[in-house]
Steps between C-alpha positions, in 0.01 A plus 500: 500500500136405414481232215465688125134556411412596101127680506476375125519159550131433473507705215782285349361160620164616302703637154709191493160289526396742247799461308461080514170479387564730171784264425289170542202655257763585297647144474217406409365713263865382345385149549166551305681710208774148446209313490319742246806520304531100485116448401541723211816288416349228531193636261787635233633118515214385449378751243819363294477138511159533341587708224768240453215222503293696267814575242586141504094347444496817199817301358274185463205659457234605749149543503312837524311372811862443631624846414207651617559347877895578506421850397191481775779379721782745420279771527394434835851411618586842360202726718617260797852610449357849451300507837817341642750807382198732658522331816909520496464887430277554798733273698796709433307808579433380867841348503641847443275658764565270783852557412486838560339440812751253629741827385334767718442272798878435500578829485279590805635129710879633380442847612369364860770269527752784392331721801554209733858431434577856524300526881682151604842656403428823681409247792822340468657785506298635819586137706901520384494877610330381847731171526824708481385807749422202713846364459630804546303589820589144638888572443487825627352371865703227475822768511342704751487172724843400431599907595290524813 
Protein backbone atom coordinates (compact mmCIF):
# COMPACT_ATOMS: atom_id res chain seq x y z
CA UNK A 1 0.00 0.00 0.00
CA UNK A 2 1.31 3.46 -1.08
CA UNK A 3 2.94 5.42 1.90
CA UNK A 4 0.07 7.87 3.78
CA UNK A 5 -0.03 11.31 2.15
CA UNK A 6 -2.02 14.36 4.23
CA UNK A 7 -2.96 17.25 1.42
CA UNK A 8 -2.94 19.72 4.50
CA UNK A 9 0.35 19.41 5.50
CA UNK A 10 1.60 22.55 3.86
CA UNK A 11 -1.22 24.12 5.24
CA UNK A 12 -0.25 22.84 8.75
CA UNK A 13 3.56 23.37 8.32
CA UNK A 14 2.50 27.20 7.46
CA UNK A 15 -0.26 27.59 10.64
CA UNK A 16 2.19 26.07 13.03
CA UNK A 17 4.89 28.72 11.68
CA UNK A 18 2.04 30.97 12.07
CA UNK A 19 1.21 29.74 15.32
CA UNK A 20 5.23 30.13 16.54
CA UNK A 21 5.71 33.45 15.58
CA UNK A 22 2.40 34.82 17.52
CA UNK A 23 3.81 33.08 20.55
CA UNK A 24 7.41 34.64 20.26
CA UNK A 25 5.78 38.42 19.79
CA UNK A 26 3.84 37.49 22.47
CA UNK A 27 6.78 36.60 24.81
CA UNK A 28 7.91 39.45 24.22
CA UNK A 29 5.44 41.87 24.42
CA UNK A 30 5.34 39.91 28.06
CA UNK A 31 8.97 40.68 28.34
CA UNK A 32 8.54 44.49 27.70
CA UNK A 33 5.30 44.71 30.10
CA UNK A 34 7.87 42.97 33.35
CA UNK A 35 10.14 45.43 32.46
CA UNK A 36 7.44 48.31 32.42
CA UNK A 37 6.04 47.02 35.52
CA UNK A 38 9.65 47.02 37.29
CA UNK A 39 10.56 50.70 36.03
CA UNK A 40 7.50 52.01 37.57
CA UNK A 41 8.58 50.06 40.76
CA UNK A 42 11.50 51.19 40.68
CA UNK A 43 10.07 55.03 40.20
CA UNK A 44 7.42 54.27 43.29
CA UNK A 45 10.76 53.26 45.35
CA UNK A 46 12.22 55.90 44.53
CA UNK A 47 9.31 58.32 44.80
CA UNK A 48 9.31 57.04 48.63
CA UNK A 49 12.75 57.30 49.76
CA UNK A 50 12.60 60.97 48.88
CA UNK A 51 9.62 61.85 50.64
CA UNK A 52 11.37 60.07 53.45
CA UNK A 53 14.52 62.44 52.84
CA UNK A 54 12.36 65.42 52.66
CA UNK A 55 10.23 64.42 56.07
CA UNK A 56 13.41 63.84 57.85
CA UNK A 57 15.44 67.48 56.53
CA UNK A 58 11.55 69.19 57.55
CA UNK A 59 12.34 67.57 61.13
CA UNK A 60 15.58 69.73 61.28
CA UNK A 61 14.54 72.29 59.35
CA UNK A 62 14.86 72.89 55.61
CA UNK A 63 15.15 75.67 53.45
CA UNK A 64 12.46 76.91 50.96
CA UNK A 65 14.99 76.61 48.07
CA UNK A 66 15.24 72.95 49.37
CA UNK A 67 11.52 72.34 49.43
CA UNK A 68 11.05 73.93 46.34
CA UNK A 69 13.56 71.27 44.47
CA UNK A 70 12.09 68.03 46.38
CA UNK A 71 8.66 69.15 45.39
CA UNK A 72 10.31 69.99 41.69
CA UNK A 73 11.59 66.49 42.08
CA UNK A 74 8.52 64.61 43.37
CA UNK A 75 6.52 66.11 40.92
CA UNK A 76 8.39 64.99 38.10
CA UNK A 77 8.92 61.51 39.54
CA UNK A 78 5.13 61.52 39.80
CA UNK A 79 4.30 62.53 35.67
CA UNK A 80 7.25 59.90 35.03
CA UNK A 81 5.39 57.35 36.99
CA UNK A 82 2.25 58.65 35.26
CA UNK A 83 3.65 58.24 31.62
CA UNK A 84 4.97 54.91 32.95
CA UNK A 85 1.26 53.49 34.11
CA UNK A 86 0.18 54.88 30.37
CA UNK A 87 2.72 52.89 28.80
CA UNK A 88 1.73 49.63 31.07
CA UNK A 89 -2.01 50.18 29.95
CA UNK A 90 -1.14 50.18 26.30
CA UNK A 91 1.14 47.20 26.99
CA UNK A 92 -1.58 45.16 28.39
CA UNK A 93 -3.82 46.12 25.58
CA UNK A 94 -1.41 44.50 22.94
CA UNK A 95 -0.65 41.81 25.41
CA UNK A 96 -4.32 40.89 25.35
CA UNK A 97 -4.52 41.06 21.55
CA UNK A 98 -1.62 38.93 20.68
CA UNK A 99 -3.10 36.62 23.11
CA UNK A 100 -6.02 36.24 21.34
CA UNK A 101 -4.16 35.70 18.35
CA UNK A 102 -1.95 33.00 19.73
CA UNK A 103 -5.81 31.64 20.74
CA UNK A 104 -7.28 31.57 17.21
CA UNK A 105 -4.11 30.34 15.53
CA UNK A 106 -4.23 27.33 17.91
CA UNK A 107 -7.48 26.68 17.25
CA UNK A 108 -6.93 26.59 13.41
CA UNK A 109 -3.07 24.40 14.00
CA UNK A 110 -5.42 22.02 16.54
CA UNK A 111 -8.17 21.69 14.11
CA UNK A 112 -5.52 20.63 11.22
CA UNK A 113 -3.81 18.40 13.40
CA UNK A 114 -7.27 16.92 14.58
CA UNK A 115 -8.05 16.39 10.59
CA UNK A 116 -4.71 14.68 10.25
CA UNK A 117 -4.97 12.23 13.02
CA UNK A 118 -8.35 11.34 11.96
CA UNK A 119 -6.99 10.65 7.93
CA UNK A 120 -3.77 8.71 9.48
CA UNK A 121 -6.19 6.49 11.56
CA UNK A 122 -8.47 5.86 8.62
CA UNK A 123 -5.03 4.94 6.89
CA UNK A 124 -4.26 2.62 9.54
CA UNK A 125 -7.19 1.21 9.34
CA UNK A 126 -7.04 0.87 5.34
CA UNK A 127 -3.19 -0.91 5.65
CA UNK A 128 -4.51 -3.43 8.70
CA UNK A 129 -7.65 -4.19 6.46
CA UNK A 130 -5.12 -4.85 3.38
CA UNK A 131 -2.43 -6.73 5.72
CA UNK A 132 -5.05 -9.29 6.93
CA UNK A 133 -6.88 -9.98 3.31
CA UNK A 134 -3.29 -10.51 2.39
CA UNK A 135 -2.82 -12.99 5.16
CA UNK A 136 -5.75 -14.42 4.43
CA UNK A 137 -5.18 -14.78 0.63
CA UNK A 138 -1.61 -16.18 1.43
CA UNK A 139 -3.21 -18.99 3.79
CA UNK A 140 -5.80 -19.76 1.58
CA UNK A 141 -3.16 -20.70 -1.48
CA UNK A 142 -1.10 -22.08 0.86
CA UNK A 143 -4.17 -24.83 1.62
CA UNK A 144 -4.96 -25.14 -1.88
CA UNK A 145 -1.18 -26.25 -2.39
CA UNK A 146 -1.13 -28.55 0.43
CA UNK A 147 -4.80 -30.06 -1.21
CA UNK A 148 -3.63 -30.25 -4.80
Amino acid sequence: MKKFYFALDTVLNYKEQVLENLQAEHAQIIAERVECERGIEALEQEQRECMVQMEEKKTFGISITDMQTYDRFLTSLRKKIERERERLAEILLREERKRGQVVEARKETASITKLKDKKRAQYDKEVQKADEQFIDEFVSNKRAVARA
